[in-house]
Coordinates of C-alpha atoms in Angstrom, one line a residue:
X372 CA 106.0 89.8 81.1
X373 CA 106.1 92.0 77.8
X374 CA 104.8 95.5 79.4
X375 CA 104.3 98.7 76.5
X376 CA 104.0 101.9 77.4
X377 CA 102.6 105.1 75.3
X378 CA 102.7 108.3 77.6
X379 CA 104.6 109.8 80.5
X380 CA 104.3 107.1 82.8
X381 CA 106.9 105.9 85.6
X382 CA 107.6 102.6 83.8
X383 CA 108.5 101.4 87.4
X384 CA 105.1 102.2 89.0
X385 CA 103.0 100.5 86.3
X386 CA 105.3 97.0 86.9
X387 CA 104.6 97.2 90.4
X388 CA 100.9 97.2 89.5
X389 CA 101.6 94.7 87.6
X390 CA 102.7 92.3 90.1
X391 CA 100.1 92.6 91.9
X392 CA 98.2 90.3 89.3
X393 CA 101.4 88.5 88.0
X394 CA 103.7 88.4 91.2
X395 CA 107.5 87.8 90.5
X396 CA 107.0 88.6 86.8
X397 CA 110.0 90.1 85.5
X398 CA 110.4 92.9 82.7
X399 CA 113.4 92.5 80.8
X400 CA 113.9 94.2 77.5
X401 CA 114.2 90.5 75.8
X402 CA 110.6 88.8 76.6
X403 CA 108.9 86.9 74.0
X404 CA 105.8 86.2 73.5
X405 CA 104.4 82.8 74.2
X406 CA 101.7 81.0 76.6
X407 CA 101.8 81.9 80.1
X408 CA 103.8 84.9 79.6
X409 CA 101.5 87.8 80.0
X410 CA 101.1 91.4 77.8
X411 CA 99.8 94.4 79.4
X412 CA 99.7 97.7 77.2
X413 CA 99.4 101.0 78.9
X414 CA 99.0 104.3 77.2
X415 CA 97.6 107.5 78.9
X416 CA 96.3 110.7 77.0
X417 CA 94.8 114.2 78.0
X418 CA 91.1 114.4 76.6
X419 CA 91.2 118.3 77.3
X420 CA 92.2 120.6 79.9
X421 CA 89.9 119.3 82.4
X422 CA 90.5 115.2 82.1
X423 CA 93.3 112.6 81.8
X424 CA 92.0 108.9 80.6
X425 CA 94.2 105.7 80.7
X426 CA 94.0 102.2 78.7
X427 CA 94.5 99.2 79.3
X428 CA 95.0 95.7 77.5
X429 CA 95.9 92.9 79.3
X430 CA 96.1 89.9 77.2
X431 CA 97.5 86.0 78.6
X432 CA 97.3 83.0 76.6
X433 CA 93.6 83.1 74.3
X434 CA 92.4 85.9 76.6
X435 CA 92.2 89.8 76.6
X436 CA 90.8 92.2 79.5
X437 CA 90.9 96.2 78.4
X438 CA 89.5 98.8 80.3
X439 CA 89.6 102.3 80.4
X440 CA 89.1 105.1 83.5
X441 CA 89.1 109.0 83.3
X442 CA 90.1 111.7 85.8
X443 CA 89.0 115.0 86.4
X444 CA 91.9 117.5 87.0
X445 CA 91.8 118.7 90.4
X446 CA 94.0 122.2 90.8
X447 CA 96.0 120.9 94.4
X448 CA 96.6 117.3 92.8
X449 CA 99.9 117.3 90.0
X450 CA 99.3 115.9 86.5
X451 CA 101.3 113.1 86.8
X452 CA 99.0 112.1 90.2
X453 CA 96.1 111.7 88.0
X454 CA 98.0 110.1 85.3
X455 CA 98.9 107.4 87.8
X456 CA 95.6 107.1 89.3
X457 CA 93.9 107.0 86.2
X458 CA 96.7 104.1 84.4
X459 CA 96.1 102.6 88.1
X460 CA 92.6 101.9 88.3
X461 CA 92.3 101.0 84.5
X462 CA 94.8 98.3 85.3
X463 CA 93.1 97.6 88.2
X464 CA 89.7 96.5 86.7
X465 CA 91.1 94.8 83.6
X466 CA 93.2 92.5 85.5
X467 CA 90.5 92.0 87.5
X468 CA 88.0 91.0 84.8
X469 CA 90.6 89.0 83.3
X470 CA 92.1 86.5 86.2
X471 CA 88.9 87.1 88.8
X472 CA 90.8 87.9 91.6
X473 CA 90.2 91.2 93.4
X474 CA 94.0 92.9 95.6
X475 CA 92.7 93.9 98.9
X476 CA 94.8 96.6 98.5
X477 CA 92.9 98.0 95.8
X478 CA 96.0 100.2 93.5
X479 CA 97.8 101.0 96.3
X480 CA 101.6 99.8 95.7
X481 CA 103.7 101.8 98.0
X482 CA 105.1 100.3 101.1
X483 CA 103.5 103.0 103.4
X484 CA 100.1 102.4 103.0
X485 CA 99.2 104.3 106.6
X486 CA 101.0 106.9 105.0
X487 CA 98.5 107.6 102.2
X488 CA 95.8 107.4 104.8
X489 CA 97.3 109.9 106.7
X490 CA 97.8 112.4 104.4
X491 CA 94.1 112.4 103.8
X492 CA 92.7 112.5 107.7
X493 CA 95.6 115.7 107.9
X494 CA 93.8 117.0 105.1
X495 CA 90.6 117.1 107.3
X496 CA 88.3 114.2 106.1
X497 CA 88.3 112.0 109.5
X498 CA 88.1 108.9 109.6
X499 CA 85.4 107.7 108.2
X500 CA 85.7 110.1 105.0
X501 CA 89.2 108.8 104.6
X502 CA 88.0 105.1 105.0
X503 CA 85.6 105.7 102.1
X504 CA 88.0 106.8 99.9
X505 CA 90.7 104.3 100.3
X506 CA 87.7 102.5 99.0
X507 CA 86.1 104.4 96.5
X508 CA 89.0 105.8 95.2
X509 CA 91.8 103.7 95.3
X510 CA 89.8 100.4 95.8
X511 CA 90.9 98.9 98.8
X512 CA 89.0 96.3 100.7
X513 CA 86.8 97.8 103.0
X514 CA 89.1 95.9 106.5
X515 CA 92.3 97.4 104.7
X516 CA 90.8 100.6 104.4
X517 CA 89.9 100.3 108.2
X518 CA 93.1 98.9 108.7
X519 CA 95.3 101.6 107.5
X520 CA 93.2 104.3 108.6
X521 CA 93.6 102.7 112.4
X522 CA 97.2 102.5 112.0
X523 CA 97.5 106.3 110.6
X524 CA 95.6 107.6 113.6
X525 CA 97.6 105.7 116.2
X526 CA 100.5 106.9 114.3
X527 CA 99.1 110.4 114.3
X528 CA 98.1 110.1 117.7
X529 CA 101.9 109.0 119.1
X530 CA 104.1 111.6 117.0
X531 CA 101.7 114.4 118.0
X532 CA 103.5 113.6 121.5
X533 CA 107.2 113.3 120.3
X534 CA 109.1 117.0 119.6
X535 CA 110.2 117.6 116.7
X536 CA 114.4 117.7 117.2
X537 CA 115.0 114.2 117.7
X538 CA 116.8 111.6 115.2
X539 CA 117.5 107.6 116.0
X540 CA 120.7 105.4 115.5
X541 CA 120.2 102.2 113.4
X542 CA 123.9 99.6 114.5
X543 CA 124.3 96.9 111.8
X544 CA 124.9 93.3 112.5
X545 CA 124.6 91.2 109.6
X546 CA 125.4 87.8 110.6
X547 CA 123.2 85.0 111.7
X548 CA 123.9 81.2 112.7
X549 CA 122.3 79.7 109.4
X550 CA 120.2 81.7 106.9
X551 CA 116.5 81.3 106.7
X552 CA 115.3 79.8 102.9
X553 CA 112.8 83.3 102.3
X554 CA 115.6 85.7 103.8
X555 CA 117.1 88.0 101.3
X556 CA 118.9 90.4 104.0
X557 CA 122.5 90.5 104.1
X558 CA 123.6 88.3 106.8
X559 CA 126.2 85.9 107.1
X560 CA 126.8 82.3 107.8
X561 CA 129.4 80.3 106.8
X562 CA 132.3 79.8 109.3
X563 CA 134.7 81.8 107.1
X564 CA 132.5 85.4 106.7
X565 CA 131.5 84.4 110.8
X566 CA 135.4 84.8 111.4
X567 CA 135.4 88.4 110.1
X568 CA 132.7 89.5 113.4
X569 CA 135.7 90.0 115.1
X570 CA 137.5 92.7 113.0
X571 CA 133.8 93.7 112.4
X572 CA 132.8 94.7 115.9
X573 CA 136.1 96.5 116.0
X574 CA 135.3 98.8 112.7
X575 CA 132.0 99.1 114.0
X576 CA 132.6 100.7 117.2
X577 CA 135.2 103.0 115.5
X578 CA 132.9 104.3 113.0
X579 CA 129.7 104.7 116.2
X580 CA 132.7 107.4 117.3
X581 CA 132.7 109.1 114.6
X582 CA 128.8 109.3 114.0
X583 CA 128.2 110.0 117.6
X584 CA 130.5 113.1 117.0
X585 CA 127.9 113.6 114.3
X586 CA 124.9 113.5 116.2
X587 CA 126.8 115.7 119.2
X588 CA 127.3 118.3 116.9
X589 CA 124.0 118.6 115.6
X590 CA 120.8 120.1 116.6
X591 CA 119.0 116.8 117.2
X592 CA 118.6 114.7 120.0
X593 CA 119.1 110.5 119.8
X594 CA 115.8 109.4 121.1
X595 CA 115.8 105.9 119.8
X596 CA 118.8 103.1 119.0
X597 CA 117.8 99.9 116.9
X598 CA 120.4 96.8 116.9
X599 CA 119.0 94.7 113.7
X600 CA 120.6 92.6 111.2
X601 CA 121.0 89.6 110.6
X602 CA 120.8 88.4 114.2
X603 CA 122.7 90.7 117.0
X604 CA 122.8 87.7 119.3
X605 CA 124.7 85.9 116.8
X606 CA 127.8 87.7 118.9
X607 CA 129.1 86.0 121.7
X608 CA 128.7 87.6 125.1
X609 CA 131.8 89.7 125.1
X610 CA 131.4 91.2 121.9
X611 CA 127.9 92.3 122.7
X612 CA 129.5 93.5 125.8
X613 CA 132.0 95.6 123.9
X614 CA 129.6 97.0 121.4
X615 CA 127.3 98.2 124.5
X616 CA 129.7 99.4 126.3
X617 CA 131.0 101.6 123.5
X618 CA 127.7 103.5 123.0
X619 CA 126.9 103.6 126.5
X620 CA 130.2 105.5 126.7
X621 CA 129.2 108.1 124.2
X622 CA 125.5 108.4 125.4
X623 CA 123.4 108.5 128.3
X624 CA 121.0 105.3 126.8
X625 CA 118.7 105.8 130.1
X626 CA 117.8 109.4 128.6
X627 CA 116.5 107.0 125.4
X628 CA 112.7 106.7 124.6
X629 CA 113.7 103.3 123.8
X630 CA 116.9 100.9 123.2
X631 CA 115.9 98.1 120.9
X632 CA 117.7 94.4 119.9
X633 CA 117.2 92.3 117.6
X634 CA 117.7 88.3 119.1
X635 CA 115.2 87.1 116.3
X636 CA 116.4 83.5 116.7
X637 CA 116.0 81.6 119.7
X638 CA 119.0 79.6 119.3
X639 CA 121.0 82.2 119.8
X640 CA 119.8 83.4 123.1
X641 CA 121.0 82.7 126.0
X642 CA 120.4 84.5 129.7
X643 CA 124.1 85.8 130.0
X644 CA 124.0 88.0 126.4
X645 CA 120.6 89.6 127.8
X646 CA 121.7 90.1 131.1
X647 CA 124.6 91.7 129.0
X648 CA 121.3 94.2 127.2
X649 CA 120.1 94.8 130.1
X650 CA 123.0 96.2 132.2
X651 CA 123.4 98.5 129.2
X652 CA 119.9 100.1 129.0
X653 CA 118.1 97.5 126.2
X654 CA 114.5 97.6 126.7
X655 CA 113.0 96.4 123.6
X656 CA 114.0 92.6 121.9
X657 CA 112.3 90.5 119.5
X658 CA 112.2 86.7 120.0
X659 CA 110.7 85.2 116.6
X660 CA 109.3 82.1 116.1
X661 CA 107.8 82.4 113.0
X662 CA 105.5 79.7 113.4
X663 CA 104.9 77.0 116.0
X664 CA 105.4 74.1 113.7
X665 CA 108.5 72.2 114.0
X666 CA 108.4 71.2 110.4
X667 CA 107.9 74.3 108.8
X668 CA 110.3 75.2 110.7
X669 CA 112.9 72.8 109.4
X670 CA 111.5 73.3 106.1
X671 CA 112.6 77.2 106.1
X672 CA 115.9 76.4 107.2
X673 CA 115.4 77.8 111.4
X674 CA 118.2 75.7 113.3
X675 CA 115.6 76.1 116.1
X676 CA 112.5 73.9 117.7
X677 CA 109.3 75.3 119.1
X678 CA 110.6 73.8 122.4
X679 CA 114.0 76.5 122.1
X680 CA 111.5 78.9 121.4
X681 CA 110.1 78.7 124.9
X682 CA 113.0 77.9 126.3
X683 CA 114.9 81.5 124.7
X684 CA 110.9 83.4 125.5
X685 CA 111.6 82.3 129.1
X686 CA 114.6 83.7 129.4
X687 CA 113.2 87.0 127.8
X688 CA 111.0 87.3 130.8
X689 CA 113.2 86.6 133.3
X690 CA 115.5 89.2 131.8
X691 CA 113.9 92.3 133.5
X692 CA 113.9 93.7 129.8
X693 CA 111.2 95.7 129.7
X694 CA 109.3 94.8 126.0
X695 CA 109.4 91.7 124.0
X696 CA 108.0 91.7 120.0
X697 CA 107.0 88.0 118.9
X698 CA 107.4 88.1 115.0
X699 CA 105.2 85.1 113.0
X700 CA 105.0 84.9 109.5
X701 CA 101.3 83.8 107.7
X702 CA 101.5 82.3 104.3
X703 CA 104.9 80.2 105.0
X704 CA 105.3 77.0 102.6
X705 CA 103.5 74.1 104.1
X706 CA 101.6 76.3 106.7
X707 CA 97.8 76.3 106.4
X708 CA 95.0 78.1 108.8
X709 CA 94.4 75.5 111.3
X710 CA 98.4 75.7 112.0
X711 CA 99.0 79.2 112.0
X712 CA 95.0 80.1 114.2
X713 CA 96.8 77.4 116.8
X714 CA 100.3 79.9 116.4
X715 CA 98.8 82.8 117.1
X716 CA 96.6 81.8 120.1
X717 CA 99.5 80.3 122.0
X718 CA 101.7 83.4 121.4
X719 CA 99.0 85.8 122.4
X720 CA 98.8 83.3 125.3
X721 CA 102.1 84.0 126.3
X722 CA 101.4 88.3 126.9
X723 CA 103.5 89.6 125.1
X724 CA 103.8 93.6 124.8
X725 CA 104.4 93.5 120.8
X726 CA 103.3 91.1 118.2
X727 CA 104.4 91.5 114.6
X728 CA 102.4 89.4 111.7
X729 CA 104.3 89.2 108.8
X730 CA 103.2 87.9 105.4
X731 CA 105.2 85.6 103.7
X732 CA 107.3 87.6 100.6
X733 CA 109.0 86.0 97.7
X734 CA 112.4 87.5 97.9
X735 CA 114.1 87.0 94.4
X736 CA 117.5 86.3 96.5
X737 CA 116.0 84.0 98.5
X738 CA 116.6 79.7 98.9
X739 CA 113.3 79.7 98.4
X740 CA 112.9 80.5 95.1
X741 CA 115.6 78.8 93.9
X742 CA 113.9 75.5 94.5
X743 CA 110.6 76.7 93.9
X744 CA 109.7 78.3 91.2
X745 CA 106.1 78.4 92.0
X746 CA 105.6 79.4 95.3
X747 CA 104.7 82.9 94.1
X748 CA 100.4 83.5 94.6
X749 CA 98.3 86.4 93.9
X750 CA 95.7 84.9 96.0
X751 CA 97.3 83.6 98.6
X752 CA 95.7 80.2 99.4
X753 CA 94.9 80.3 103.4
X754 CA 97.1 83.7 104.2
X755 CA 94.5 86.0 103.5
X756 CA 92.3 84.2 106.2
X757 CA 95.4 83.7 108.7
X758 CA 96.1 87.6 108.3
X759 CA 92.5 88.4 109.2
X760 CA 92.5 85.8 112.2
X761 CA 95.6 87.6 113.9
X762 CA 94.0 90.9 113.2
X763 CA 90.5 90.1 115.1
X764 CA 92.7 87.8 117.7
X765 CA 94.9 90.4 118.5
X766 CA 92.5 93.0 119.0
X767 CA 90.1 91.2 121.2
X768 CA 93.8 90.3 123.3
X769 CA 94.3 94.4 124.1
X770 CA 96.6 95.1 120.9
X771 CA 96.3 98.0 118.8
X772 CA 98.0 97.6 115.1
X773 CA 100.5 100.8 115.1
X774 CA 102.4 100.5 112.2
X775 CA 102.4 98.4 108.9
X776 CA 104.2 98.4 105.3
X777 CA 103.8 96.2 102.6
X778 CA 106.2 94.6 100.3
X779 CA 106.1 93.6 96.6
X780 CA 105.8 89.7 95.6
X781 CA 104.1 89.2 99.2
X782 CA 101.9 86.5 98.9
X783 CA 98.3 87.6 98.5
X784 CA 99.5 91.3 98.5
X785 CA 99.3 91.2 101.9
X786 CA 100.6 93.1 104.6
X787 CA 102.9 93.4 107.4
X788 CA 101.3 95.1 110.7
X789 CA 103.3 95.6 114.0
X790 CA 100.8 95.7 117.1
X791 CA 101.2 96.5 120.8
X792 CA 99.5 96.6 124.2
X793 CA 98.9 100.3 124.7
X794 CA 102.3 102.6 125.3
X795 CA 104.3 99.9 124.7
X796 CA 104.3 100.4 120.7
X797 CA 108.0 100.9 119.2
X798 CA 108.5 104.2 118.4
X799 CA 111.1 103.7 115.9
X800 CA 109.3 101.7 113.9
X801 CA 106.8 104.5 113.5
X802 CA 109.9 107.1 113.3
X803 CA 111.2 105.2 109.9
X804 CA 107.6 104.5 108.9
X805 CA 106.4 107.8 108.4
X806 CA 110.0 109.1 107.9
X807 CA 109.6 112.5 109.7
X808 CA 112.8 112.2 111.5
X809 CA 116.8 111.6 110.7
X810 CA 118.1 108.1 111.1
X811 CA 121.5 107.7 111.0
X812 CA 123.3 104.3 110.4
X813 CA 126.6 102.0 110.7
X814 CA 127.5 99.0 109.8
X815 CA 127.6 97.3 106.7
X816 CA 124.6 97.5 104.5
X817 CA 123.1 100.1 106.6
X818 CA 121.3 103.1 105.7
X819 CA 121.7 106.6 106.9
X820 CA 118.2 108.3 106.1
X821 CA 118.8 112.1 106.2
X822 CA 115.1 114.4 106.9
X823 CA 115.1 117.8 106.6
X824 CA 113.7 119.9 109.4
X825 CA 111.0 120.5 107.2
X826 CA 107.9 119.3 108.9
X827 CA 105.4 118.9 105.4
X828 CA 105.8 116.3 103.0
X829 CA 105.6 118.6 100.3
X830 CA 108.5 120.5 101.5
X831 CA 110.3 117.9 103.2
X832 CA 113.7 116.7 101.6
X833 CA 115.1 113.3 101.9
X834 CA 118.6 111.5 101.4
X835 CA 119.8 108.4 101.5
X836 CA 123.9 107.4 102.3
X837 CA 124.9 104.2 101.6
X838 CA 127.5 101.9 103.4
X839 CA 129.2 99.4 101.8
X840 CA 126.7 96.7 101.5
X841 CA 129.2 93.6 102.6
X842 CA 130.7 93.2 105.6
X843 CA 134.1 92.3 103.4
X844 CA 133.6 95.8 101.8
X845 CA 133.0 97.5 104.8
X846 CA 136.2 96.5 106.5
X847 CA 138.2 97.4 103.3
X848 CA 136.9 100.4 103.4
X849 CA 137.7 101.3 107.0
X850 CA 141.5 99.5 106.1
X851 CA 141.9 102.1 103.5
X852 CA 140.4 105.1 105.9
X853 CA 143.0 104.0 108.8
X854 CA 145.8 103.6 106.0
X855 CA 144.8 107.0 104.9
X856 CA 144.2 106.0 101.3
X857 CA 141.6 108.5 100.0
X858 CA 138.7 107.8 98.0
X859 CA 136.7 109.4 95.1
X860 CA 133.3 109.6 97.3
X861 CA 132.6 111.6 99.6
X862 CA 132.5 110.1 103.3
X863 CA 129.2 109.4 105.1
X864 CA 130.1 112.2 107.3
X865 CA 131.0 114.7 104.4
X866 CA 127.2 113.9 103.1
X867 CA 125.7 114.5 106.2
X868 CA 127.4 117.5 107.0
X869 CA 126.5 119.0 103.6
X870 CA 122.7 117.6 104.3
X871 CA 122.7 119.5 107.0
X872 CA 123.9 122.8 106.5
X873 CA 122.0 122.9 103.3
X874 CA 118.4 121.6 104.5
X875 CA 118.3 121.8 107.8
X876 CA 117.3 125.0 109.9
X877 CA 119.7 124.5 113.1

């Protein structure tokens, strides 16, 4: 795509409006011009002191859409807001007019949509004023509108009970037994990077020392502890053994809100590894499908059958743990509505206390994409209608949605909403959602997501601190910390430290 800009804009928040008429267009500095490849000019200019207006050409192939829009100056709103409401809805319209197809989620781009709707029922319009201007103003669909505004006020509704001191522990396992053709996550497969869980689980449970230190001599209190990846019951037994047993020996996990796992893929559970979770105070897994269709499911590279599926959901139950999430995934290659409507009634059939629907996304490091060039779709073909079907299904089943976020390429700009049976929502999901609390992190590729004590967002300061993102990395780097060889950066603890004694009122 050949994007031009005139004016102040974030050049980054004009692509991702963008893509949602042209998703997985790229923007290099090298684009020529030639059929197919589409132009977009955006240029923004004050028209006083009381108004910002926006253009926008878009042209593709023999075709041109422009369109302008204007904004008033409101005193409690920055300039650059209006700017990028204004270059927003201008964008919004022409690529409209031009390819006929409406977003559902209007100019919203962001991957915290509830968060936006939110901010405005905090700010005292309810729900119904909110729902009309997610509308009105930033043109959503009038069920997304409803949508997020739901999810904000269950959101609202939960933290209002939570205090205000607490922080979570994300654990890192970033291996799985074959990788999935849309997965772009770290994770790893082959027999030589499976032989380094070993040495992994040992640098792991060395560095959950030093963080829990961390989090000991801190204010906060650890109220939630996510396992993800990858897969965690990609580890043997044994090795999940030692990895519980090294947390439970630095905390009291029954004193948790909630102790989640990840055992995403059925072929890797088995009843010993969650009898394993649930001597150590696990209450939370997923067990994820995806879809019920054994070719699909072959197709997107599961090593699984709808038959393990059962098998490993059985065994779920039987575990004593006390919630199980069911991922599925609308808009997969090959799927259609009939298929996925059939999915979704047999899991809700099944009672579980969480579903999660995602949507589809077009990772750019995906298999997918490499042998499929095309499988990007603004419209979505049948997801659009599969989203909606889960949404009424779940809701007439006793499921609230509690928390969503969106990603870019998703096919049909859709969404991904988590929902639950009532108290049995996953608070952590809501806690990195909404970002009002510290998260800290180990393992390779994870995250540590500092929050100050700072309760407003305009006031509210965030870091990130990276780990190295490859489990190869990641032991080199703890070899060099045992070996005492010193490094430029600062340590993840250094960064935290100096977070803390700079933003956070102990």
């Amino acid at each position: 795509m050949i994007l031009k800009i005139d004016g102040n804009i974030n050049r980054y928040y004009v692509q991702t409006l963008c893509m949602v008429f042209f998703p997985g267009a790229t923007f290099g500095e090298n684009e020529e011009q030639g059929r197919g490849v589409p132009e977009v000019s955006v240029s923004v200019y004050p028209d006083d002191e009381t108004s910002v207006t926006a253009y926008v050409s878009i042209k593709l192939n023999d075709k041109v859409s422009e369109a302008t829009a204007s904004i008033r100056y409101d005193e409690e709103v920055t300039i650059a807001t209006h700017e990028g409401v204004a270059v927003g809805r201008a964008l919004f319209s022409a690529g409209k007019d031009l390819l006929g197809h409406t977003p559902p989620w209007g100019i919203l781009t962001g991957i915290r949509p509830a968060k936006i709707a939110g901010k405005l029922i905090r700010g005292g319009n309810g729900t119904i004023k909110s729902k009309r201007i997610l509308r009105d103003e930033y043109f959503l669909h009038p069920q997304k509108a409803a949508l997020a505004v739901s999810v904000a006020s269950q959101e609202l509704k939960l933290l209002k009970k939570t205090p205000k001191d607490l922080c979570s522990l994300y654990i890192s396992i970033p291996f799985c037994p074959t990788r999935c053709s849309y997965c772009s996550f770290v994770s790893y497969t082959t027999p030589r990077l499976l032989s380094l869980i070993e040495p992994y689980i040992e640098a792991l449970c060395s560095d959950l020392d030093e963080i829990f230190d961390v989090i000991d001599k801190s204010p906060l209190k650890l109220s939630t502890i996510y396992i993800g990846g990858g897969t965690p019951t990609t580890l043997t037994a044994e090795q999940l053994e030692r990895l519980l047993k090294k947390i439970a020996s630095r905390f009291d996990t029954s004193s948790l809100l909630e102790f989640t796992m990840e055992a995403g893929r059925p072929d890797t559970i088995t009843a010993e590894k969650l009898a394993v979770a649930k001597k150590y105070g696990v209450t939370r897994i997923s067990v994820n499908p995806q879809t019920l269709n054994d070719d699909i499911l072959r197709d997107i590279g599961r090593r699984h059958t709808t038959d393990d599926f059962y098998r490993a959901y059985s065994i779920a139950k039987e575990s004593g743990i006390r919630d199980i999430n069911v991922d599925l995934i609308a808009g997969l290659p090959g799927d259609d509505f009939k298929n996925f409507s059939d999915t979704v009634d047999k899991i809700i059939e099944l009672d579980p206390t969480n579903i999660t629907v995602h949507t589809f996304c077009v990772k750019k490091a995906s298999d997918a994409l490499k042998t499929n060039s095309n499988i990007y779709s603004a419209a979505g073909g049948d997801a659009p209608k599969c989203v909606s079907y889960a949404q009424l299904k779940t809701k007439l089943a006793g499921y609230k949605p509690y928390y969503m976020y969106r990603q870019k390429n998703t096919v049909g700009n859709l969404e991904n909403v988590g929902f639950s049976k009532e108290g049995r929502e996953g608070m952590y999901n809501i806690f990195m959602m909404e970002e009002v609390h510290t998260v800290f992190a180990v393992g390779a590729g994870a995250v540590t997501k500092l929050v100050s004590s700072y309760s407003d967002d305009d006031n509210k300061k965030i870091m990130r601190v990276f780990t190295p993102k490859y489990p190869y990395e990641y032991l080199r780097e703890h070899e060099n910390r045992k070996a005492g060889i010193v490094s430029d950066k600062k340590s993840v603890t250094e960064q935290i430290e100096e977070f803390f004694a700079k933003y956070y009122n102990a």
